[in-house]
PDB file of C-alpha atoms in Angstrom:
ATOM      1  CA  ILE A  16      -3.556  17.336  -0.368  1.00 94.00           C
ATOM      2  CA  PRO A  17      -1.563  15.813  -3.545  1.00 97.00           C
ATOM      3  CA  THR A  18      -3.641  14.017  -6.645  1.00 98.00           C
ATOM      4  CA  LEU A  19      -2.718  10.572  -7.314  1.00 98.00           C
ATOM      5  CA  SER A  20      -4.057   9.662 -10.169  1.00 98.00           C
ATOM      6  CA  ILE A  21      -3.521   6.375 -11.914  1.00 98.00           C
ATOM      7  CA  VAL A  22      -4.238   5.152 -15.363  1.00 98.00           C
ATOM      8  CA  LEU A  23      -5.016   2.085 -16.746  1.00 97.00           C
ATOM      9  CA  PRO A  24      -7.978   0.289 -19.200  1.00 97.00           C
ATOM     10  CA  VAL A  25     -11.503   0.343 -18.673  1.00 96.00           C
ATOM     11  CA  ASP A  26     -11.910  -2.911 -18.706  1.00 96.00           C
ATOM     12  CA  ASP A  27      -8.478  -3.835 -16.248  1.00 96.00           C
ATOM     13  CA  LEU A  28     -10.518  -2.220 -13.388  1.00 94.00           C
ATOM     14  CA  PHE A  29     -14.568  -2.309 -13.911  1.00 94.00           C
ATOM     15  CA  GLY A  30     -14.549  -5.251 -16.830  1.00 94.00           C
ATOM     16  CA  PRO A  31     -16.044  -9.257 -16.582  1.00 95.00           C
ATOM     17  CA  SER A  32     -11.895  -9.616 -15.560  1.00 93.00           C
ATOM     18  CA  GLY A  33     -11.294  -6.443 -14.154  1.00 93.00           C
ATOM     19  CA  ILE A  34      -9.874  -6.588 -10.718  1.00 93.00           C
ATOM     20  CA  TYR A  35     -12.057  -4.587  -9.262  1.00 91.00           C
ATOM     21  CA  THR A  36     -14.700  -6.540 -10.343  1.00 92.00           C
ATOM     22  CA  ASN A  37     -13.255 -10.159  -9.506  1.00 89.00           C
ATOM     23  CA  SER A  38     -12.276  -7.703  -5.747  1.00 85.00           C
ATOM     24  CA  THR A  39     -11.827 -11.474  -3.670  1.00 85.00           C
ATOM     25  CA  LEU A  40      -9.016 -12.798  -6.095  1.00 85.00           C
ATOM     26  CA  ARG A  41      -5.694 -12.632  -5.529  1.00 87.00           C
ATOM     27  CA  GLY A  42      -2.010 -12.728  -7.250  1.00 88.00           C
ATOM     28  CA  LEU A  43      -0.327 -12.745 -10.280  1.00 91.00           C
ATOM     29  CA  ALA A  44      -3.502 -12.784 -12.415  1.00 91.00           C
ATOM     30  CA  TYR A  45      -5.162 -10.001 -10.740  1.00 92.00           C
ATOM     31  CA  GLU A  46      -1.995  -7.684 -11.156  1.00 95.00           C
ATOM     32  CA  ARG A  47      -2.464  -4.925 -14.068  1.00 96.00           C
ATOM     33  CA  ALA A  48      -0.233  -2.677 -15.967  1.00 97.00           C
ATOM     34  CA  THR A  49      -0.700   0.896 -15.088  1.00 97.00           C
ATOM     35  CA  SER A  50       0.377   4.278 -14.900  1.00 97.00           C
ATOM     36  CA  VAL A  51       0.532   6.504 -11.627  1.00 98.00           C
ATOM     37  CA  GLU A  52       1.298  10.073 -11.057  1.00 98.00           C
ATOM     38  CA  LEU A  53       1.679  12.216  -8.395  1.00 98.00           C
ATOM     39  CA  ILE A  54       0.295  15.648  -8.160  1.00 98.00           C
ATOM     40  CA  TYR A  55       0.747  18.672  -6.057  1.00 96.00           C
ATOM     41  CA  PRO A  56      -1.614  21.927  -6.192  1.00 95.00           C
ATOM     42  CA  ASP A  57       0.764  23.804  -5.310  1.00 95.00           C
ATOM     43  CA  GLY A  58       2.990  23.024  -9.157  1.00 93.00           C
ATOM     44  CA  SER A  59       5.725  21.492  -6.641  1.00 93.00           C
ATOM     45  CA  PRO A  60       7.644  18.264  -8.873  1.00 94.00           C
ATOM     46  CA  GLY A  61       5.783  14.549  -8.664  1.00 96.00           C
ATOM     47  CA  PHE A  62       6.571  11.564 -10.013  1.00 96.00           C
ATOM     48  CA  GLN A  63       5.061   9.234 -12.850  1.00 97.00           C
ATOM     49  CA  GLU A  64       5.589   5.898 -13.314  1.00 97.00           C
ATOM     50  CA  ASP A  65       4.604   2.567 -14.997  1.00 97.00           C
ATOM     51  CA  CYS A  66       3.355  -0.295 -11.870  1.00 97.00           C
ATOM     52  CA  GLY A  67       2.000  -2.814 -11.639  1.00 97.00           C
ATOM     53  CA  LEU A  68      -1.800  -2.521  -9.821  1.00 97.00           C
ATOM     54  CA  ARG A  69      -3.365  -4.972  -7.532  1.00 96.00           C
ATOM     55  CA  ILE A  70      -6.538  -4.483  -4.757  1.00 92.00           C
ATOM     56  CA  GLN A  71      -4.981  -4.729  -1.858  1.00 90.00           C
ATOM     57  CA  GLY A  72      -6.826  -5.629   2.130  1.00 83.00           C
ATOM     58  CA  GLY A  73      -8.367  -8.798   3.307  1.00 78.00           C
ATOM     59  CA  ALA A  74     -12.485  -8.618   4.133  1.00 78.00           C
ATOM     60  CA  PHE A  75     -12.274  -5.603   3.259  1.00 77.00           C
ATOM     61  CA  ARG A  76     -11.928  -6.982  -0.725  1.00 78.00           C
ATOM     62  CA  SER A  77     -15.243  -7.820  -0.188  1.00 82.00           C
ATOM     63  CA  HIS A  78     -18.152  -5.385  -2.444  1.00 78.00           C
ATOM     64  CA  ASP A  79     -20.910  -6.680   0.562  1.00 79.00           C
ATOM     65  CA  LEU A  80     -18.541  -4.382   2.876  1.00 77.00           C
ATOM     66  CA  THR A  81     -17.564  -1.308   0.597  1.00 79.00           C
ATOM     67  CA  LYS A  82     -17.455  -0.002  -2.381  1.00 82.00           C
ATOM     68  CA  LYS A  83     -13.672   1.600  -2.103  1.00 86.00           C
ATOM     69  CA  HIS A  84     -11.372  -0.251  -1.756  1.00 90.00           C
ATOM     70  CA  SER A  85      -7.442  -0.526  -0.895  1.00 92.00           C
ATOM     71  CA  PHE A  86      -4.837  -0.997  -3.973  1.00 95.00           C
ATOM     72  CA  ARG A  87      -1.344  -1.465  -3.734  1.00 95.00           C
ATOM     73  CA  LEU A  88       0.900  -0.475  -6.719  1.00 97.00           C
ATOM     74  CA  LEU A  89       3.581  -3.122  -7.188  1.00 95.00           C
ATOM     75  CA  PHE A  90       7.195  -1.319  -8.902  1.00 95.00           C
ATOM     76  CA  LYS A  91       8.324  -3.701 -11.039  1.00 95.00           C
ATOM     77  CA  GLY A  92      11.142  -3.564 -14.655  1.00 95.00           C
ATOM     78  CA  ILE A  93       8.303  -5.496 -16.394  1.00 96.00           C
ATOM     79  CA  TYR A  94       6.177  -2.544 -16.583  1.00 96.00           C
ATOM     80  CA  GLY A  95       8.725   0.445 -15.880  1.00 93.00           C
ATOM     81  CA  ALA A  96      11.156   1.056 -12.610  1.00 93.00           C
ATOM     82  CA  THR A  97      12.102  -1.055 -10.948  1.00 93.00           C
ATOM     83  CA  LYS A  98      11.498   0.705  -7.551  1.00 91.00           C
ATOM     84  CA  LEU A  99      10.110   4.241  -6.976  1.00 94.00           C
ATOM     85  CA  ARG A 100      12.154   6.860  -6.379  1.00 94.00           C
ATOM     86  CA  TYR A 101      10.852   9.555  -5.045  1.00 95.00           C
ATOM     87  CA  PRO A 102      11.101  11.220  -0.953  1.00 94.00           C
ATOM     88  CA  LEU A 103       7.040   9.782  -1.119  1.00 94.00           C
ATOM     89  CA  PHE A 104       6.969  11.222   2.791  1.00 92.00           C
ATOM     90  CA  GLY A 105       9.443  13.758   2.995  1.00 89.00           C
ATOM     91  CA  PRO A 106      12.264  14.783   5.002  1.00 86.00           C
ATOM     92  CA  GLY A 107      13.540  11.178   7.124  1.00 83.00           C
ATOM     93  CA  ALA A 108      11.856   8.247   5.606  1.00 87.00           C
ATOM     94  CA  PRO A 109      13.151   6.530   2.494  1.00 87.00           C
ATOM     95  CA  ASP A 110      13.059   7.163  -1.057  1.00 89.00           C
ATOM     96  CA  ARG A 111      13.077   4.843  -3.154  1.00 88.00           C
ATOM     97  CA  PHE A 112       9.713   1.961  -2.716  1.00 91.00           C
ATOM     98  CA  ASP A 113       9.204  -1.346  -4.272  1.00 90.00           C
ATOM     99  CA  MET A 114       5.470  -1.344  -2.588  1.00 92.00           C
ATOM    100  CA  ILE A 115       3.551   1.515  -1.424  1.00 94.00           C
ATOM    101  CA  THR A 116       0.232   0.773  -0.436  1.00 94.00           C
ATOM    102  CA  LEU A 117      -3.541   2.808  -0.702  1.00 96.00           C
ATOM    103  CA  ARG A 118      -5.305   2.863   1.890  1.00 92.00           C
ATOM    104  CA  ALA A 119      -9.239   3.207   1.048  1.00 89.00           C
ATOM    105  CA  THR A 120      -9.520   3.361   5.622  1.00 82.00           C
ATOM    106  CA  ALA A 121     -12.289   1.069   5.243  1.00 73.00           C
ATOM    107  CA  ASN A 122     -12.324   0.526   9.441  1.00 66.00           C
ATOM    108  CA  ASP A 123     -12.067   4.317   9.798  1.00 65.00           C
ATOM    109  CA  GLY A 124     -13.840   5.666   6.638  1.00 61.00           C
ATOM    110  CA  TYR A 125     -17.251   7.572   7.725  1.00 58.00           C
ATOM    111  CA  GLN A 126     -18.938   4.990   6.026  1.00 58.00           C
ATOM    112  CA  TRP A 127     -18.882   2.082   8.370  1.00 55.00           C
ATOM    113  CA  ASP A 128     -20.958   2.094  10.792  1.00 53.00           C
ATOM    114  CA  ALA A 129     -17.938   1.005  13.348  1.00 52.00           C
ATOM    115  CA  VAL A 130     -17.695   4.385  13.973  1.00 51.00           C
ATOM    116  CA  GLY A 131     -20.933   5.891  13.851  1.00 58.00           C
ATOM    117  CA  GLY A 132     -20.929   7.925  10.906  1.00 59.00           C
ATOM    118  CA  HIS A 133     -17.854   9.935  11.716  1.00 64.00           C
ATOM    119  CA  GLY A 134     -15.007   9.282   9.873  1.00 65.00           C
ATOM    120  CA  LEU A 135     -10.882   8.432  12.039  1.00 73.00           C
ATOM    121  CA  TYR A 136      -8.983   8.779   9.181  1.00 78.00           C
ATOM    122  CA  GLU A 137      -6.513  10.264  11.468  1.00 81.00           C
ATOM    123  CA  ARG A 138      -6.791   7.079  13.882  1.00 80.00           C
ATOM    124  CA  GLU A 139      -3.780   5.103  12.448  1.00 83.00           C
ATOM    125  CA  THR A 140      -1.675   7.357  10.905  1.00 86.00           C
ATOM    126  CA  PHE A 141      -1.882   8.827  14.953  1.00 89.00           C
ATOM    127  CA  VAL A 142      -0.152   5.510  15.985  1.00 89.00           C
ATOM    128  CA  ARG A 143       2.196   5.162  13.153  1.00 89.00           C
ATOM    129  CA  GLN A 144       3.644   9.469  13.932  1.00 89.00           C
ATOM    130  CA  THR A 145       3.681   8.395  18.119  1.00 92.00           C
ATOM    131  CA  ALA A 146       5.544   5.096  17.125  1.00 91.00           C
ATOM    132  CA  HIS A 147       8.280   7.490  15.307  1.00 88.00           C
ATOM    133  CA  HIS A 148       8.311   9.944  17.820  1.00 90.00           C
ATOM    134  CA  MET A 149       8.835   7.423  20.232  1.00 94.00           C
ATOM    135  CA  GLY A 150      12.041   6.256  18.605  1.00 90.00           C
ATOM    136  CA  GLN A 151      10.812   3.221  16.653  1.00 91.00           C
ATOM    137  CA  VAL A 152      10.749   2.023  13.184  1.00 89.00           C
ATOM    138  CA  SER A 153       7.363   2.998  11.871  1.00 88.00           C
ATOM    139  CA  SER A 154       5.807   2.754   8.508  1.00 88.00           C
ATOM    140  CA  HIS A 155       5.165   6.965   6.960  1.00 90.00           C
ATOM    141  CA  ASP A 156       2.157   7.317   5.130  1.00 93.00           C
ATOM    142  CA  THR A 157       0.291  10.437   3.550  1.00 94.00           C
ATOM    143  CA  PHE A 158      -3.100  11.179   1.968  1.00 95.00           C
ATOM    144  CA  VAL A 159      -3.553  12.158  -1.341  1.00 96.00           C
ATOM    145  CA  HIS A 160      -7.690  12.472  -2.748  1.00 96.00           C
ATOM    146  CA  LEU A 161      -7.019   9.401  -5.712  1.00 97.00           C
ATOM    147  CA  TYR A 162      -8.530   9.590  -9.137  1.00 97.00           C
ATOM    148  CA  LEU A 163      -9.498   6.729 -11.341  1.00 97.00           C
ATOM    149  CA  ASN A 164      -9.584   7.479 -14.741  1.00 97.00           C
ATOM    150  CA  GLY A 165     -10.199  10.866 -13.807  1.00 96.00           C
ATOM    151  CA  LEU A 166     -13.702   9.719 -11.701  1.00 96.00           C
ATOM    152  CA  TYR A 167     -12.815  10.707  -8.249  1.00 96.00           C
ATOM    153  CA  TRP A 168     -12.198   7.928  -5.293  1.00 93.00           C
ATOM    154  CA  GLY A 169     -12.193   9.222  -2.286  1.00 90.00           C
ATOM    155  CA  LEU A 170      -9.714  10.201  -0.082  1.00 91.00           C
ATOM    156  CA  TYR A 171      -6.582   7.899   0.286  1.00 94.00           C
ATOM    157  CA  ASN A 172      -4.166   6.438   3.420  1.00 93.00           C
ATOM    158  CA  VAL A 173      -0.630   6.018   1.030  1.00 96.00           C
ATOM    159  CA  VAL A 174       1.703   3.820   4.055  1.00 94.00           C
ATOM    160  CA  GLU A 175       4.556   2.360   3.358  1.00 91.00           C
ATOM    161  CA  ARG A 176       4.155  -1.217   3.056  1.00 86.00           C
ATOM    162  CA  PRO A 177       6.699  -2.920   5.193  1.00 84.00           C
ATOM    163  CA  THR A 178       8.630  -5.442   2.427  1.00 83.00           C
ATOM    164  CA  GLU A 179      12.397  -6.526   2.518  1.00 84.00           C
ATOM    165  CA  THR A 180      12.776  -2.446   0.743  1.00 83.00           C
ATOM    166  CA  PHE A 181      11.354  -1.952   4.043  1.00 85.00           C
ATOM    167  CA  CYS A 182      13.610  -3.152   6.560  1.00 87.00           C
ATOM    168  CA  ALA A 183      16.020  -3.093   4.845  1.00 87.00           C
ATOM    169  CA  SER A 184      15.846   1.370   4.466  1.00 85.00           C
ATOM    170  CA  TYR A 185      15.892   1.261   7.775  1.00 87.00           C
ATOM    171  CA  PHE A 186      17.839  -2.111   9.716  1.00 90.00           C
ATOM    172  CA  GLY A 187      20.572  -1.995   6.542  1.00 90.00           C
ATOM    173  CA  GLY A 188      21.706  -5.217   4.256  1.00 91.00           C
ATOM    174  CA  ASP A 189      20.476  -5.461   0.503  1.00 90.00           C
ATOM    175  CA  ASP A 190      16.556  -7.242   0.366  1.00 84.00           C
ATOM    176  CA  GLU A 191      17.802 -10.266  -1.007  1.00 85.00           C
ATOM    177  CA  ASP A 192      18.820 -10.182   2.898  1.00 88.00           C
ATOM    178  CA  TRP A 193      15.484 -10.058   4.563  1.00 87.00           C
ATOM    179  CA  GLU A 194      12.289 -12.018   4.341  1.00 83.00           C
ATOM    180  CA  VAL A 195       9.348 -10.829   5.658  1.00 84.00           C
ATOM    181  CA  ASN A 196       5.979 -12.932   5.677  1.00 80.00           C
ATOM    182  CA  ASN A 197       3.194 -10.656   5.324  1.00 74.00           C
ATOM    183  CA  SER A 198      -0.681 -11.970   4.817  1.00 67.00           C
ATOM    184  CA  GLY A 199       0.524 -15.003   3.317  1.00 63.00           C
ATOM    185  CA  GLU A 200       3.178 -13.884   1.129  1.00 71.00           C
ATOM    186  CA  GLY A 201       6.862 -14.876   1.933  1.00 76.00           C
ATOM    187  CA  ASN A 202       8.562 -17.513   2.226  1.00 80.00           C
ATOM    188  CA  PRO A 203       6.838 -19.837   4.548  1.00 82.00           C
ATOM    189  CA  PRO A 204       9.325 -23.262   5.063  1.00 86.00           C
ATOM    190  CA  ILE A 205      12.472 -20.087   6.165  1.00 83.00           C
ATOM    191  CA  TRP A 206       9.342 -17.756   8.455  1.00 83.00           C
ATOM    192  CA  ASN A 207       8.749 -21.694  10.187  1.00 88.00           C
ATOM    193  CA  THR A 208      12.381 -22.775  10.271  1.00 89.00           C
ATOM    194  CA  MET A 209      13.096 -19.175  11.991  1.00 85.00           C
ATOM    195  CA  LEU A 210      10.181 -20.229  14.400  1.00 89.00           C
ATOM    196  CA  ASN A 211      11.122 -23.677  15.302  1.00 92.00           C
ATOM    197  CA  GLN A 212      15.019 -22.671  16.056  1.00 90.00           C
ATOM    198  CA  SER A 213      13.558 -19.307  18.407  1.00 91.00           C
ATOM    199  CA  ARG A 214      11.522 -21.463  19.969  1.00 93.00           C
ATOM    200  CA  ALA A 215      14.131 -24.046  20.936  1.00 91.00           C
ATOM    201  CA  GLY A 216      16.483 -21.011  22.663  1.00 87.00           C
ATOM    202  CA  LEU A 217      18.766 -18.432  21.423  1.00 82.00           C
ATOM    203  CA  ALA A 218      21.206 -18.941  23.580  1.00 83.00           C
ATOM    204  CA  ASP A 219      24.461 -19.091  21.184  1.00 76.00           C
TER     205      ASP A 219
END
């Protein structure tokens, strides 16, 4: 399993206004500049990119539920490349990404009571791979050992996030041709217009 190393000033993570300290807060105000590097144990070429870092997720952002939180990597021109260009998920998967999710697998991790202390890290991976084998579009994923500033942070599931870039990669067109409404992100008026038109009938 490869290593993913994330490096940034300690206060940006754990200081009074750090994103990990304030893990339930969202948005650009809780995005920090970071360096991310993928390192393979056999010496295969990985990558290093500068990008943005946020906490990812819903209920499991809370320290009360788990101390191990998910992350989101955002590739923007203000940090470095506007996209990660690397075959992160191997053959048959896209090789450009504007966003990557690092899932802490909270529901499926060994520390969560719902799985009785037995980690089910492969459950969502199995569902994604089943969809692929059935000829459906689904996110690709892989696993990494995550390090924060050199400190081991556990096993993480790296997953494609269904964004505009994701849609353009699988269905064609440009990023601007797609509108994605994903956990509060996106343009609600456009989304609601599409829903209203579909409910009115699409015969013509």
